[in-house]
XYZ file of C-alpha atoms in Angstrom:
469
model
C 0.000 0.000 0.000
C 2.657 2.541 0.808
C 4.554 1.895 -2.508
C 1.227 2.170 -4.690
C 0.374 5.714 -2.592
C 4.438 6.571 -3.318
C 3.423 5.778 -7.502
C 0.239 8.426 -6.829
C 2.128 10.882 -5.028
C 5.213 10.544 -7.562
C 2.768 12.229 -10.133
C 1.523 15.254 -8.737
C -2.002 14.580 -9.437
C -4.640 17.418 -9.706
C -7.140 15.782 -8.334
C -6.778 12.640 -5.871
C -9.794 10.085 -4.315
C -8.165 8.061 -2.083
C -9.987 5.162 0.058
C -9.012 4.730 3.738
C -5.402 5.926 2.446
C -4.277 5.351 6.587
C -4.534 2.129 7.006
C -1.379 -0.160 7.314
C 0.633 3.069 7.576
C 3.073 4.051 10.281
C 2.314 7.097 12.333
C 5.438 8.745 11.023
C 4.090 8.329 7.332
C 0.621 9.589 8.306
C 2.341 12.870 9.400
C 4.796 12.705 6.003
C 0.996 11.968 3.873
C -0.625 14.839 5.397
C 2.227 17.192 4.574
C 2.114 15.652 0.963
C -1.853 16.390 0.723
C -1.827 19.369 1.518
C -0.078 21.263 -1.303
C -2.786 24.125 -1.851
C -3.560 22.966 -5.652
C -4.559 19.992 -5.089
C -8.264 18.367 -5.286
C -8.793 16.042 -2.565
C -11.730 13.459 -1.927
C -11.000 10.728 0.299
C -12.633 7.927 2.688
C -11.319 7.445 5.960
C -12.213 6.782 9.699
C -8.961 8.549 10.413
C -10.104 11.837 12.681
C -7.000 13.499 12.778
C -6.123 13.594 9.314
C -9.577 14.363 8.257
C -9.253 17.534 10.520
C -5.652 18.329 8.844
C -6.375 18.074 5.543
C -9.640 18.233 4.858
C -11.737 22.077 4.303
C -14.952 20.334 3.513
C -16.909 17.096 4.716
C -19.583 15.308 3.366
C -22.016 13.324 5.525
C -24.237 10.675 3.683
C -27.053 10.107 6.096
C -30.368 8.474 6.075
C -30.244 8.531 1.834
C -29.353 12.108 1.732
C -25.580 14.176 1.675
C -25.246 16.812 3.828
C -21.731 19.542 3.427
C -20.201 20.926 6.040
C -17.670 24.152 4.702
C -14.883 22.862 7.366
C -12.336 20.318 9.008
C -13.987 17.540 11.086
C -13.953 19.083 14.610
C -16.268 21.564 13.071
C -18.234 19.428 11.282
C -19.310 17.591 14.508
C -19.786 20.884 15.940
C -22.362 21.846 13.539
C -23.553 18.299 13.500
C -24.671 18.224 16.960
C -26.165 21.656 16.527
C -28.058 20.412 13.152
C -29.352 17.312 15.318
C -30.580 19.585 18.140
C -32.861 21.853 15.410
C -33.872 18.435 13.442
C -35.115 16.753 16.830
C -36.343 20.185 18.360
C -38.260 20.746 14.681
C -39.868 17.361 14.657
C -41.240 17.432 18.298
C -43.086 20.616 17.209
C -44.533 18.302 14.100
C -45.218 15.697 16.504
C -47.617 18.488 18.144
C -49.191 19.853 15.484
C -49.752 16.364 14.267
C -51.463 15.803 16.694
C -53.648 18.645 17.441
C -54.196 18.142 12.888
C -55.016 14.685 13.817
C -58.373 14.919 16.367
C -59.576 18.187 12.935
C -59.219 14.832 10.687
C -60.952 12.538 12.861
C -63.825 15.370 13.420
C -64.171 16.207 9.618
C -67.302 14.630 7.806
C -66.414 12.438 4.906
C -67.286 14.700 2.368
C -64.811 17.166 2.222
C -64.358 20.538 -0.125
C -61.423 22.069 -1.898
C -60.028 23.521 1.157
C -60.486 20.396 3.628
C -58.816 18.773 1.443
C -55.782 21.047 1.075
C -55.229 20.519 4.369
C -55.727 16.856 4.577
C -52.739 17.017 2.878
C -50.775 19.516 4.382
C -51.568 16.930 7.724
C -50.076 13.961 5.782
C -47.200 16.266 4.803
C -46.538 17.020 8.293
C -47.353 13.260 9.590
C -44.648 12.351 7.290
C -42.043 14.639 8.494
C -43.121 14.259 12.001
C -42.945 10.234 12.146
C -39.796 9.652 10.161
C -37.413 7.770 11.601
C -33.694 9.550 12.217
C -32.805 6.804 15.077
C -28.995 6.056 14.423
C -27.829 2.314 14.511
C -24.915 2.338 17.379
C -23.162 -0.347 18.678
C -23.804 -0.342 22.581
C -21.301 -2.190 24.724
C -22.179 -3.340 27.964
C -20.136 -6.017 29.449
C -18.763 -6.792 32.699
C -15.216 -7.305 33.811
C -13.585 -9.085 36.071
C -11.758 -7.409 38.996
C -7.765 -7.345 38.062
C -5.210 -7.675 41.286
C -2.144 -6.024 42.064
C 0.179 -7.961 39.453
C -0.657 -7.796 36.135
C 2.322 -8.347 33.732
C 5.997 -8.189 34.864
C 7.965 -8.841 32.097
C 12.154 -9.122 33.076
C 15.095 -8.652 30.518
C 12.510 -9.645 27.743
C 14.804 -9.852 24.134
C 14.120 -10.991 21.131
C 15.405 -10.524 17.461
C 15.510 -12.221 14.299
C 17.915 -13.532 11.912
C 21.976 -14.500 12.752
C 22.876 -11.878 15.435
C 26.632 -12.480 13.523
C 25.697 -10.857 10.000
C 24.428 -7.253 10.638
C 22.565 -7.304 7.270
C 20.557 -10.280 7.985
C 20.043 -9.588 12.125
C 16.995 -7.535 13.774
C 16.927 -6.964 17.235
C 12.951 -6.515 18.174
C 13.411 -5.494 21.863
C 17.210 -5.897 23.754
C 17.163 -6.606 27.839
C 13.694 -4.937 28.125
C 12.257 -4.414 31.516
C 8.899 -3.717 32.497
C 5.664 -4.116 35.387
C 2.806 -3.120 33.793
C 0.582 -1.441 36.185
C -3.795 -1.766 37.251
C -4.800 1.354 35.510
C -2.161 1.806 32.713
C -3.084 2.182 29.489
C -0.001 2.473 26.780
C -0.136 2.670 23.524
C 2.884 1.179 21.758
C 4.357 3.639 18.805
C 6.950 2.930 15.983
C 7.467 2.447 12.657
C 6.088 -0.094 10.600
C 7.720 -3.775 10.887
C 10.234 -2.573 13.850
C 8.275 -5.493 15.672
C 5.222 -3.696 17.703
C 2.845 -6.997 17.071
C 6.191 -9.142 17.933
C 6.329 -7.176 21.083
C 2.384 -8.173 21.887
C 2.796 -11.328 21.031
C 5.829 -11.582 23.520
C 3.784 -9.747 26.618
C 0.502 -12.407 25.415
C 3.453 -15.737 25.388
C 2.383 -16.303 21.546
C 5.959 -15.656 21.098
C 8.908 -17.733 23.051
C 11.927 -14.910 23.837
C 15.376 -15.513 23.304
C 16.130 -14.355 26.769
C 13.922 -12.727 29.485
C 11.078 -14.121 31.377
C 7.250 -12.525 30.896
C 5.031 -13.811 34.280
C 1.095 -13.074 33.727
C -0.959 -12.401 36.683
C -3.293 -14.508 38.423
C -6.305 -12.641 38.099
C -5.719 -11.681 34.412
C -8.521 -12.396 31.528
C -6.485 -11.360 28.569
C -8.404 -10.036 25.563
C -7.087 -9.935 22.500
C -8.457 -7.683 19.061
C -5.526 -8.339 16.687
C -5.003 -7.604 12.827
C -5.608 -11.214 12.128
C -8.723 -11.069 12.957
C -11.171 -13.949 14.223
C -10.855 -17.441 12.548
C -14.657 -18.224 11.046
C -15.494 -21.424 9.058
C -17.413 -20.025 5.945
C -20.162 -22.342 6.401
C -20.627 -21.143 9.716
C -23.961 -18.968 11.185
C -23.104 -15.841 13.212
C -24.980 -16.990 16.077
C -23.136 -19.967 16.418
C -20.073 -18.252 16.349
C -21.404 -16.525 19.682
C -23.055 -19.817 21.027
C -19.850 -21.336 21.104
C -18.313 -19.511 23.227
C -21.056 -19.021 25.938
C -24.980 -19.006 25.350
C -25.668 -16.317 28.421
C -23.140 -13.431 28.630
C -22.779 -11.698 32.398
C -23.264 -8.008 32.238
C -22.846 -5.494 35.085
C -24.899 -5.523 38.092
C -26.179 -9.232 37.894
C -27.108 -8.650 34.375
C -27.242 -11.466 31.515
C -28.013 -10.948 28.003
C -28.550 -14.272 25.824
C -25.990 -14.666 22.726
C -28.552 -12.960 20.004
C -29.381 -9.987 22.691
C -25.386 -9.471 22.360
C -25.577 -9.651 18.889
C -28.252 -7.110 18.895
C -26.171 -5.033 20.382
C -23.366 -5.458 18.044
C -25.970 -4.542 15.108
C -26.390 -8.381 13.706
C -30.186 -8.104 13.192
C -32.116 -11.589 14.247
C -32.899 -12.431 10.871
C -28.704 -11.907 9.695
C -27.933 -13.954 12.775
C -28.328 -16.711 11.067
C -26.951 -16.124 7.404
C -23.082 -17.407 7.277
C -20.064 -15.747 8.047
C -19.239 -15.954 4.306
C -21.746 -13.390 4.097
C -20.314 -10.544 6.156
C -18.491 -7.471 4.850
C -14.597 -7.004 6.011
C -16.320 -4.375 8.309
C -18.829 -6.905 9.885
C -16.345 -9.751 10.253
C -14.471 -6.851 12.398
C -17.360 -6.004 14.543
C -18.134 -9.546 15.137
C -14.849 -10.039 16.087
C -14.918 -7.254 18.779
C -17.626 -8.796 20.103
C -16.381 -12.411 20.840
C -13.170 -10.952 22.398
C -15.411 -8.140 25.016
C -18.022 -11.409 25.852
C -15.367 -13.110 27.513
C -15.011 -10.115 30.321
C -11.594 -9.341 29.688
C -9.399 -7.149 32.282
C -6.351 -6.840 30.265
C -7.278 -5.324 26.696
C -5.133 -6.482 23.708
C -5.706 -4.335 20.615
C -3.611 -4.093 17.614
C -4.897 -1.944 14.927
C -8.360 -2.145 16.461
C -9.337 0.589 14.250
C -9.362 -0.892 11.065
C -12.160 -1.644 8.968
C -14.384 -0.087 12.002
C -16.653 3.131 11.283
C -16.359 6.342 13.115
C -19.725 5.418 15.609
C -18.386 1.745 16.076
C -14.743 3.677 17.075
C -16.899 5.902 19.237
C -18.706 3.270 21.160
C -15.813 1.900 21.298
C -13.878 4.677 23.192
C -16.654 5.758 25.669
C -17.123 2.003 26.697
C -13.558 1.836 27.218
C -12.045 5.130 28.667
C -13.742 4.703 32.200
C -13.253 0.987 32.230
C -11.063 -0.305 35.424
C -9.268 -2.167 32.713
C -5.957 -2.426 31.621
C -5.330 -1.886 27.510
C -2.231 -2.302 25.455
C -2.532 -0.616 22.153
C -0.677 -0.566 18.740
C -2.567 2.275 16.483
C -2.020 4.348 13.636
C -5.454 6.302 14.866
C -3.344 9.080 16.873
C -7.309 10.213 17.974
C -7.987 6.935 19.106
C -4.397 6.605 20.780
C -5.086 10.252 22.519
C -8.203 9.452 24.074
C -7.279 5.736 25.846
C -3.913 5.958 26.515
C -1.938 7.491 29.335
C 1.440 6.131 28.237
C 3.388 4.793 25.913
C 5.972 2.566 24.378
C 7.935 3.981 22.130
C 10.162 1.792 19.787
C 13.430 3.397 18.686
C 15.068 0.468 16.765
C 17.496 -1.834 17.675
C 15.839 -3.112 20.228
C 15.484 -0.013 22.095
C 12.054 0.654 23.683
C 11.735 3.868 25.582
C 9.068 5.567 27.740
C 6.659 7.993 27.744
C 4.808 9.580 29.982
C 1.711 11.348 28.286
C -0.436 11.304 25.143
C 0.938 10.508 21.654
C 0.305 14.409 20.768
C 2.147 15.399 23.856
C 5.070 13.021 22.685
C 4.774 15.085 19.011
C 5.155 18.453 20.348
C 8.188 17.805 22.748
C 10.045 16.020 19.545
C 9.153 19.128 17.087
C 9.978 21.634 20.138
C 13.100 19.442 20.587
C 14.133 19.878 16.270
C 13.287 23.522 16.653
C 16.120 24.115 18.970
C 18.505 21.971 17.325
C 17.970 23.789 14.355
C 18.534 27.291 15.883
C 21.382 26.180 17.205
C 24.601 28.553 15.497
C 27.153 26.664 13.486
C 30.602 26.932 14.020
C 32.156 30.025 12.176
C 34.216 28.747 9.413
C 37.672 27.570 10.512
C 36.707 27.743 14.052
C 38.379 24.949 15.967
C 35.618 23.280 18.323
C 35.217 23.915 21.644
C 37.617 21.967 23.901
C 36.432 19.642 26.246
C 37.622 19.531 29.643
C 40.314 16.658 30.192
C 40.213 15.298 33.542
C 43.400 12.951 33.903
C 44.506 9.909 31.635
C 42.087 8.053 30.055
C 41.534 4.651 31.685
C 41.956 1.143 30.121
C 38.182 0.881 28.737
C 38.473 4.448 27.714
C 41.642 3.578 25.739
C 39.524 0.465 24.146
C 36.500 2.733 23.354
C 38.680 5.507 21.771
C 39.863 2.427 19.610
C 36.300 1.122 18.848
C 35.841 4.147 17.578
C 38.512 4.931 15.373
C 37.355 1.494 13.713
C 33.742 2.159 13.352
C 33.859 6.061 12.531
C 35.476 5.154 8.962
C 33.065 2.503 8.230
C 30.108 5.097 9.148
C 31.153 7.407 7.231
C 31.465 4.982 3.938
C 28.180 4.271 4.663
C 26.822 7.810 4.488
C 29.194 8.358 1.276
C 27.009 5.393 -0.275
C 23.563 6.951 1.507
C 24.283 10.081 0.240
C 24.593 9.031 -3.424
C 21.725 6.592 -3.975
C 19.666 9.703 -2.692
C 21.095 11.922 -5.582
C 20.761 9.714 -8.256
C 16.626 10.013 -7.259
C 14.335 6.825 -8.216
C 10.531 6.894 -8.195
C 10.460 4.651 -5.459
C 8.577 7.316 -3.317
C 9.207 5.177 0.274
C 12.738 3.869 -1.198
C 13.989 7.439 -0.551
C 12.373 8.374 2.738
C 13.532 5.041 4.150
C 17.385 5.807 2.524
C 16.823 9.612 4.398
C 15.547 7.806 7.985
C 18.882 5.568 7.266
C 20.542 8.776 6.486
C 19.724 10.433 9.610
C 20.338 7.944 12.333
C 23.948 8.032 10.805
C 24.889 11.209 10.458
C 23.209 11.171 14.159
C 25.684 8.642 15.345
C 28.686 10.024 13.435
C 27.753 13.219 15.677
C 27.819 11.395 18.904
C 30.607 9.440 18.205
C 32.870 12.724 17.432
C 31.619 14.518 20.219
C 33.018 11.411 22.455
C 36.155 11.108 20.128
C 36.845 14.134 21.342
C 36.170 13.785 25.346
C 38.595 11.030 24.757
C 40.751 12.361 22.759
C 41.684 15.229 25.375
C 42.621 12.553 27.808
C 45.581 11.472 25.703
C-alpha cells in the first residue's frame, strides 16, 4: 500500500480520491501523507475513519445520512460541531410536528367524509406534516455493555525480555525486536505502543501475550488476568458457519454489570447483527462486519487486560466511538498498537515507544504530547549557530589519563567512525541519483539520519577522549 500511494504521489495529481489511504501506515508516514496532501492545488476526496487527518487536511466534509448528503464548509472538529447543533434543530423541529400532528389529527378525525377544496388542502398539508413528524432519524450504534472481572495487584511483569531475528553475527541479515527490556505493567495503565512499521510492535504483543517464546527474558502473567485480544488477524470463522453460532460457542448467556445477563442474540443485537442476519453465514459478512463480530467475541469473555492491535481498522467512526466511551472509564488495563493518533489520545496514558534496535523507551503522556516535545526538541537543534568557518571546536575539559576501557573505546571508535562514514558516502549518493520509489527514498533519508546522528555522537566522544591522551 505505501509503494502504490508513493506511484500516486510521484505524479503530482490534480485531483486525488483516495480510500481509507491510513490504514497499514506508520504514524510517522501519516504525518509525512498529510504534509504531501496538503499542497494548496490539489483536489482532494477521500474515505477514511482517520479523525485526525480528516481535521488536517480536509476544508470540507460530506455526511451521507439516512439517503441524503449533507456539506459541512470545514475540518472535522467543526463538522461535529455543527452536526450536533443540526441534530438539536432536526429533533427540536420534529417534536413541534409531533404536536401539530397531533392537534391536525383529532380536525381529521372530526371532519365529515365529504370534504371541499379547502379540507382537502389541508388533509394534505396533515399527511405532509405526519410524514415529516414520524420519520425515523434513530442512528444504529453499537452499545457495549459487558462486565469485567476485577484485576489484582500484578498484572504483567515482564524481566530482561529480548528478542530478534535472523543470525545476530551478519548485521545485514540480524533484527533486534526489543534488547534486555524491563517492564511491570501497572492496574490502571493504558499504553499505547508507537513505531514504525515492521520494527516489531505486534512481535512485542505477542511476547507480553506468550504467543511468542523470547530468546532471553522471562514474561510472568498475573493470576487474576482475563487477557483479551483484538488483533489484525482477525477472528478465525469457518465459511459455512452462522453468526450466532459463532457466539453460542463460546457461551450461550453473557454476564453483564450488576447481575445482568443478556442471551448470545441480545449481544448480537447489540453489536448490530439483526435476528434475521444472525443466522446467514459468516461468508456473508463485509470485512467491516467480520471486524465487529470479532470485537464482540473478544469483550463477551469479560476481559481485564485489553489487547488491541490496529483495532481501528475496517471499524466506522460510531463503532470507534462506542468503542472509546465504553472503554475510557473501564477499570481495565489496555495495550494498544494504532495508527489512529485520535484513538491513541483518548485511551492511553502512556506509551511505548520503539526506537530500533531493540530499544524501547518511555513515555509519559499522550501521543500528541510526545509530538510536540520532539518538534519543540528539532526547533532548537535547528537554531542552534554553526561553528564560524575555521573555528576549531570547543575543547572539552580533560580530567586525567584516560583509563583502560576508555583507551579500548577511543579504539572502537577509530574502527567504526570510517566505516560510518562509507556508509553515508554510499547513503548520500543513492539519494542523488533520485528513483521513483517514493518510500525507497524516505527510508534511505531515515537511514541517512540515524547516521549522520551517530557520526555526531561518536565525534563529540572522540573528542572527550581524545583530550585525555
Amino acid at each position: 500500500k505505501r509503494l502504490a500511494m508513493a506511484k500516486v504521489l510521484i505524479h503530482t495529481p490534480d485531483v486525488l480520491i483516495l480510500d481509507e489511504p491510513t490504514n497499514h501506515l506508520d504514524l510517522h508516514m501519516i504525518e509525512q501523507l498529510e504534509e504531501e496532501l496538503s499542497a494548496p492545488n490539489m483536489t482532494l476526496l477521500l474515505v477514511t475513519h482517520d479523525r485526525y487527518f480528516l481535521d488536517n487536511v480536509c476544508d470540507e466534509i460530506i455526511e451521507m445520512e439516512f439517503g441524503e448528503f449533507t456539506r459541512y464548509k470545514g475540518n472535522y472538529s467543526y463538522y461535529v460541531e455543527k452536526k450536533a447543533l443540526a441534530d438539536e434543530v432536526r429533533d427540536a423541529t420534529q417534536q413541534h410536528l409531533k404536536g401539530l400532528m397531533k392537534s391536525e389529527l383529532e380536525w381529521v378525525r372530526k371532519m365529515p367524509r365529504a370534504r371541499g377544496t379547502k379540507s382537502k388542502s389541508r388533509l394534505d398539508a396533515f399527511e405532509t406534516i405526519k410524514a415529516d413528524a414520524t420519520r425515523k432519524f434513530d442512528r444504529e450504534q453499537v452499545k457495549i455493555d459487558v462486565k469485567t472481572e476485577r484485576l489484582g495487584g500484578k498484572v504483567i511483569e515482564v524481566r530482561n525480555l529480548t528478542k530478534s531475528f535472523g543470525d545476530p553475527t551478519d548485521p545485514a541479515t540480524h533484527k533486534p525486536i526489543v534488547a534486555h527490556f524491563s517492564y511491570s505493567l501497572k492496574r490502571g495503565d493504558r499504553i499505547g505502543i508507537v513505531g514504525p512499521n515492521g520494527i516489531g510492535k505486534s512481535t512485542f504483543i505477542d511476547l507480553l501475550t506468550k504467543k511468542t517464546e523470547p530468546d532471553m527474558g522471562t514474561v510472568s502473567i498475573g493470576d487474576t488476568v482475563i487477557l483479551g485480544t483484538f488483533d489484525q488477524q482477525g477472528l478465525q470463522l469457518k465459511a459455512d458457519q452462522r453468526i450466532i453460532e459463532v457466539v453460542r460457542d463460546i457461551a450461550e448467556l453473557i454476564p453483564l454489570n450488576k447481575g445482568r445477563t443478556l442471551t448470545a442474540s441480545g449481544l448480537l443485537e447489540r453489536f448490530l447483527f439483526d435476528k434475521e442476519q444472525q443466522y446467514q453465514y459468516v461468508s456473508t459478512l463485509s470485512g467491516g462486519e467480520k471486524r465487529r463480530l470479532y470485537l464482540c467475541t473478544v469483550l463477551m469473555r469479560n476481559p481485564n487486560v485489553l489487547v488491541l492491535d490496529e483495532p481501528t481498522n475496517d471499524l466506522d467512526i460510531p463503532t470507534l466511538n462506542a468503542l472509546e466511551d465504553f472503554l475510557v472509564d473501564l477499570d481495565i488495563c489496555l495495550l494498544i498498537v494504532s495508527h489512529d493518533r485520535f484513538f491513541m489520545d483518548k485511551l492511553c496514558n502512556k506509551l511505548l515507544v520503539f526506537q530500533g534496535e531493540g530499544k524501547v523507551k518511555e513515555w509519559v503522556g499522550s501521543y500528541t504530547e510526545l509530538r510536540e516535545r520532539q518538534k519543540e526538541e528539532a526547533s532548537r537543534a535547528s537554531k542552534r549557530p554553526e561553528p564560524a568557518a575555521g573555528a576549531a571546536p570547543p575543547k572539552a575539559k580533560t580530567s586525567g589519563k584516560p583509563t583502560y576501557g576508555e583507551r579500548l573505546e577511543l579504539q572502537k571508535i577509530d574502527k567504526e567512525m570510517p566505516k560510518l562514514e562509507a556508509k553515508k558516502a554510499e547513503l548520500l549518493a543513492a539519494l542523488s541519483a533520485g528513483g521513483t520509489d517514493h518510500h525507497a527514498m524516505m527510508e534511505l533519508s531515515l537511514e541517512l539520519e540515524k547516521i549522520v546522528k551517530r557520526l555526531d555522537e561518536m565525534t563529540d566522544r572522540w573528542l572527550v577522549l581524545s583530550e585525555k591522551k
